[in-house]
Coordinates of C-alpha atoms and ligand atoms in Angstrom, one line a residue:
M1046 CA -4.9 -24.6 -9.1
S1047 CA -5.8 -25.2 -5.4
I1048 CA -5.3 -22.8 -2.5
V1049 CA -2.5 -25.1 -1.2
N1050 CA -0.7 -25.1 -4.5
N1051 CA -1.0 -21.4 -4.9
I1052 CA 0.5 -20.8 -1.5
K1053 CA 3.3 -23.2 -2.2
S1054 CA 4.2 -21.6 -5.5
I1055 CA 4.2 -18.1 -4.1
L1056 CA 6.4 -19.2 -1.1
A1057 CA 8.8 -20.9 -3.5
E1058 CA 9.1 -17.6 -5.4
I1059 CA 9.5 -15.0 -2.7
P1060 CA 12.8 -14.6 -0.8
E1061 CA 13.2 -15.8 2.7
G1062 CA 12.5 -12.9 5.0
V1063 CA 9.6 -11.6 3.0
V1064 CA 6.4 -12.3 4.9
L1065 CA 3.3 -13.5 3.0
V1066 CA 0.0 -12.1 4.2
A1067 CA -2.8 -14.2 2.8
V1068 CA -5.5 -11.7 2.0
S1069 CA -8.7 -13.6 2.8
K1070 CA -11.3 -10.8 2.7
T1071 CA -14.7 -11.9 1.4
K1072 CA -13.6 -15.6 1.5
P1073 CA -15.4 -18.2 3.7
K1074 CA -13.7 -19.8 6.7
E1075 CA -13.3 -23.1 4.7
A1076 CA -10.9 -21.3 2.3
L1077 CA -8.9 -19.9 5.2
L1078 CA -8.7 -23.4 6.8
E1079 CA -7.3 -24.8 3.6
A1080 CA -4.6 -22.2 3.7
Y1081 CA -4.1 -22.9 7.4
E1082 CA -3.6 -26.6 6.8
A1083 CA -0.9 -25.7 4.2
G1084 CA 0.9 -23.9 7.0
Q1085 CA -0.2 -20.4 6.4
R1086 CA -0.6 -18.4 9.7
V1087 CA -0.8 -14.8 8.6
F1088 CA -4.1 -13.6 7.2
G1089 CA -5.2 -10.1 6.1
E1090 CA -8.7 -8.7 6.3
N1091 CA -10.0 -5.3 5.4
K1092 CA -13.3 -5.2 7.4
V1093 CA -13.2 -5.3 11.2
Q1094 CA -16.5 -7.2 11.7
E1095 CA -15.5 -9.9 9.1
M1096 CA -12.1 -10.3 10.8
V1097 CA -13.7 -10.6 14.3
G1098 CA -16.1 -13.2 13.0
K1099 CA -13.3 -15.3 11.5
W1100 CA -11.1 -14.8 14.6
E1101 CA -13.8 -16.3 16.7
L1102 CA -14.2 -19.4 14.5
L1103 CA -10.7 -20.2 13.5
P1104 CA -7.5 -21.5 15.3
K1105 CA -6.1 -19.1 17.8
D1106 CA -2.5 -19.2 16.5
I1107 CA -3.5 -17.3 13.4
E1108 CA -2.0 -13.8 13.2
W1109 CA -4.7 -11.3 12.0
H1110 CA -3.6 -8.3 10.0
M1111 CA -6.0 -5.4 9.4
I1112 CA -5.1 -4.1 6.0
G1113 CA -8.1 -1.9 5.1
H1114 CA -9.0 1.7 5.8
L1115 CA -9.9 1.8 9.4
Q1116 CA -12.5 3.9 11.2
R1117 CA -11.7 4.9 14.7
N1118 CA -14.9 3.6 16.2
K1119 CA -14.1 0.1 15.0
V1120 CA -10.7 -0.2 16.7
K1121 CA -12.2 -1.4 20.0
Y1122 CA -13.6 -4.6 18.4
M1123 CA -10.2 -6.0 17.4
A1124 CA -7.8 -4.5 20.0
E1125 CA -7.8 -7.7 21.9
F1126 CA -6.2 -9.8 19.2
V1127 CA -5.1 -7.9 16.1
S1128 CA -1.4 -8.6 15.3
L1129 CA -0.6 -5.8 12.9
I1130 CA -2.6 -2.8 11.6
H1131 CA -1.3 -1.8 8.2
G1132 CA -3.4 1.2 7.3
V1133 CA -2.8 3.9 10.0
D1134 CA -3.0 7.2 8.3
S1135 CA -3.6 9.7 11.1
L1136 CA -2.5 10.7 14.6
K1137 CA -6.1 10.5 15.8
L1138 CA -6.4 6.9 14.7
L1139 CA -3.1 6.1 16.3
I1140 CA -4.2 7.7 19.6
E1141 CA -7.4 5.6 19.5
I1142 CA -5.4 2.4 18.9
D1143 CA -3.2 3.3 21.8
K1144 CA -6.2 3.8 24.1
Q1145 CA -7.9 0.5 23.1
A1146 CA -4.6 -1.5 23.3
Q1147 CA -4.1 -0.1 26.9
K1148 CA -7.4 -1.7 28.0
Y1149 CA -6.0 -5.1 27.1
G1150 CA -2.5 -4.4 28.4
R1151 CA -1.1 -4.8 24.9
V1152 CA 1.3 -3.0 22.6
I1153 CA -0.3 -3.1 19.1
P1154 CA 2.2 -3.0 16.2
C1155 CA 1.2 -0.5 13.5
L1156 CA 2.3 0.5 10.0
L1157 CA 1.8 4.0 8.8
Q1158 CA 0.2 4.1 5.4
M1159 CA 1.9 6.4 2.8
H1160 CA 0.1 7.8 -0.2
I1161 CA 2.4 6.9 -3.1
A1162 CA 0.0 6.3 -6.0
E1163 CA -1.1 8.8 -8.5
E1164 CA -4.8 8.2 -7.9
D1165 CA -6.1 10.5 -5.2
T1166 CA -8.6 7.9 -4.2
K1167 CA -6.0 5.9 -2.2
F1168 CA -5.6 6.7 1.5
G1169 CA -2.3 7.6 3.2
L1170 CA 0.0 10.2 4.5
D1171 CA 2.3 12.4 2.4
E1172 CA 5.9 12.9 3.7
Q1173 CA 5.1 16.2 5.4
E1174 CA 2.2 14.6 7.3
L1175 CA 4.4 11.7 8.2
N1176 CA 7.1 14.0 9.7
E1177 CA 4.5 16.0 11.6
L1178 CA 3.0 12.9 13.0
I1179 CA 6.2 11.4 14.3
A1180 CA 7.4 14.8 15.7
S1181 CA 4.2 15.3 17.7
D1182 CA 4.2 15.2 21.5
E1183 CA 1.4 12.7 21.4
F1184 CA 3.4 10.3 19.3
Q1185 CA 6.4 10.5 21.6
T1186 CA 4.3 9.6 24.7
M1187 CA 2.1 6.7 23.5
E1188 CA 3.1 3.4 25.1
N1189 CA 0.5 1.0 23.7
I1190 CA 1.3 1.3 20.0
K1191 CA 4.6 0.6 18.2
V1192 CA 5.1 1.9 14.7
V1193 CA 7.1 -0.9 13.1
G1194 CA 7.1 0.2 9.5
L1195 CA 5.3 1.6 6.5
M1196 CA 2.7 0.4 4.0
G1197 CA 1.7 1.6 0.6
M1198 CA -0.2 0.8 -2.6
A1199 CA 1.0 1.6 -6.1
T1200 CA -1.2 3.1 -8.8
F1201 CA -3.5 0.5 -10.4
T1202 CA -1.9 0.5 -13.9
S1203 CA -0.1 -1.9 -16.2
D1204 CA 2.8 0.6 -16.5
E1205 CA 5.6 -1.3 -14.7
V1206 CA 7.9 1.7 -14.8
Q1207 CA 5.3 3.8 -12.9
I1208 CA 4.7 1.1 -10.3
R1209 CA 8.4 0.5 -9.8
K1210 CA 9.0 4.2 -9.3
E1211 CA 6.3 4.4 -6.7
F1212 CA 7.6 1.4 -4.7
A1213 CA 11.2 2.8 -4.9
H1214 CA 9.8 6.1 -3.6
L1215 CA 8.2 4.4 -0.6
K1216 CA 11.4 2.5 0.0
S1217 CA 13.4 5.7 0.2
I1218 CA 10.8 7.2 2.6
F1219 CA 11.3 4.1 4.7
E1220 CA 15.1 4.4 4.7
N1221 CA 14.8 8.0 5.7
L1222 CA 12.4 7.2 8.5
K1223 CA 14.8 4.6 9.9
Q1224 CA 17.1 7.5 10.8
K1225 CA 14.4 8.8 13.2
L1226 CA 12.8 5.5 14.2
P1227 CA 15.5 2.9 14.2
G1228 CA 13.1 0.2 15.4
I1229 CA 11.2 0.0 12.1
S1230 CA 11.7 -3.1 10.0
I1231 CA 8.5 -3.8 7.9
L1232 CA 7.9 -2.4 4.5
S1233 CA 4.5 -3.7 3.4
M1234 CA 4.1 -3.3 -0.3
G1235 CA 3.0 -5.6 -3.2
M1236 CA -0.3 -7.3 -4.0
S1237 CA -1.2 -10.1 -6.5
G1238 CA -0.5 -8.0 -9.6
D1239 CA 2.7 -6.3 -8.5
Y1240 CA 4.4 -8.2 -5.7
Q1241 CA 7.4 -9.3 -7.8
L1242 CA 8.2 -5.6 -8.6
A1243 CA 7.6 -4.7 -4.9
I1244 CA 10.1 -7.3 -3.7
E1245 CA 12.7 -6.1 -6.2
E1246 CA 12.2 -2.6 -4.8
G1247 CA 12.7 -3.7 -1.2
S1248 CA 9.3 -5.0 0.2
T1249 CA 9.5 -7.2 3.3
M1250 CA 5.8 -8.1 3.4
V1251 CA 3.5 -8.8 0.5
R1252 CA -0.3 -8.8 0.8
I1253 CA -1.7 -11.4 -1.7
G1254 CA -5.4 -12.3 -2.1
S1255 CA -6.6 -13.3 -5.5
S1256 CA -3.5 -15.2 -6.5
I1257 CA -4.1 -17.4 -3.5
F1258 CA -7.9 -17.6 -3.2
G1259 CA -9.1 -16.7 -6.7
S1260 CA -11.0 -13.6 -7.7
R1261 CA -13.4 -12.0 -5.3
N1262 CA -17.1 -11.6 -5.7
Y1263 CA -18.4 -8.6 -3.9
S1264 CA -22.0 -8.9 -4.9
Ligands
PLP1279 C1 -7.5 -6.6 -1.2 C2 -6.2 -6.0 -0.8 C3 -5.0 -6.7 -1.2 C4 -4.9 -8.0 -2.0 O1 -5.3 -7.8 -3.3 P1 -5.1 -8.9 -4.5 O2 -4.9 -8.1 -5.7 O3 -6.3 -9.7 -4.4 O4 -3.8 -9.6 -4.1 C5 -3.8 -6.2 -0.7 N1 -3.8 -5.0 0.0 C6 -4.9 -4.4 0.3 C7 -4.8 -3.1 1.2 C8 -6.1 -4.8 -0.1 O5 -7.2 -4.2 0.3

């Protein structure tokens, strides 16, 4: 299968209104261009340097999403252009994004990452931390970030019941949060192995890498 055909078959399968983020981490710019020529405009990367390098080389109408765990000292390198930051898991990080966005006169859309998996290796907030964050004075006063939704990753398991339960849990947190933040609209959940389940449980944005570009080689 080619990259173009992979994108076409995924787009044919996902409902209208669910956004496809093509996760292009580790892949060369030629692979991204192939996807671009098929009409794909939203790309996800998990390393800031790699994303900046690709942003410099590739067409300027690409929307770049930072999907990885983010260190505060890296925010400044992408504040000029990043379209959506998925993995925001602390107030300190949000404050740094706000500060860097201000330098460019931008409002940077962000998703708060929730910890929904069983593994304690995955990043994210629990519900109490989420509530504390959005109730804080700092959160109320920041003008250069906009929280537009939530992101989460399910446990890496073949147990569909477990995965579905975790996605349904995130969806319920999302619906509750809407009461307090009516502006939120994005629920980023689902990857190559579990995006169908995620969509059934209410995902509005799927992050798909290997089913588009093939498996990754990290060596
Ligand atoms: C790598 C990555 C993906 C895509 O994973 P695939 O299994 O290749 O689709 C999605 N989300 C995050 C946060 C990732 O790091």
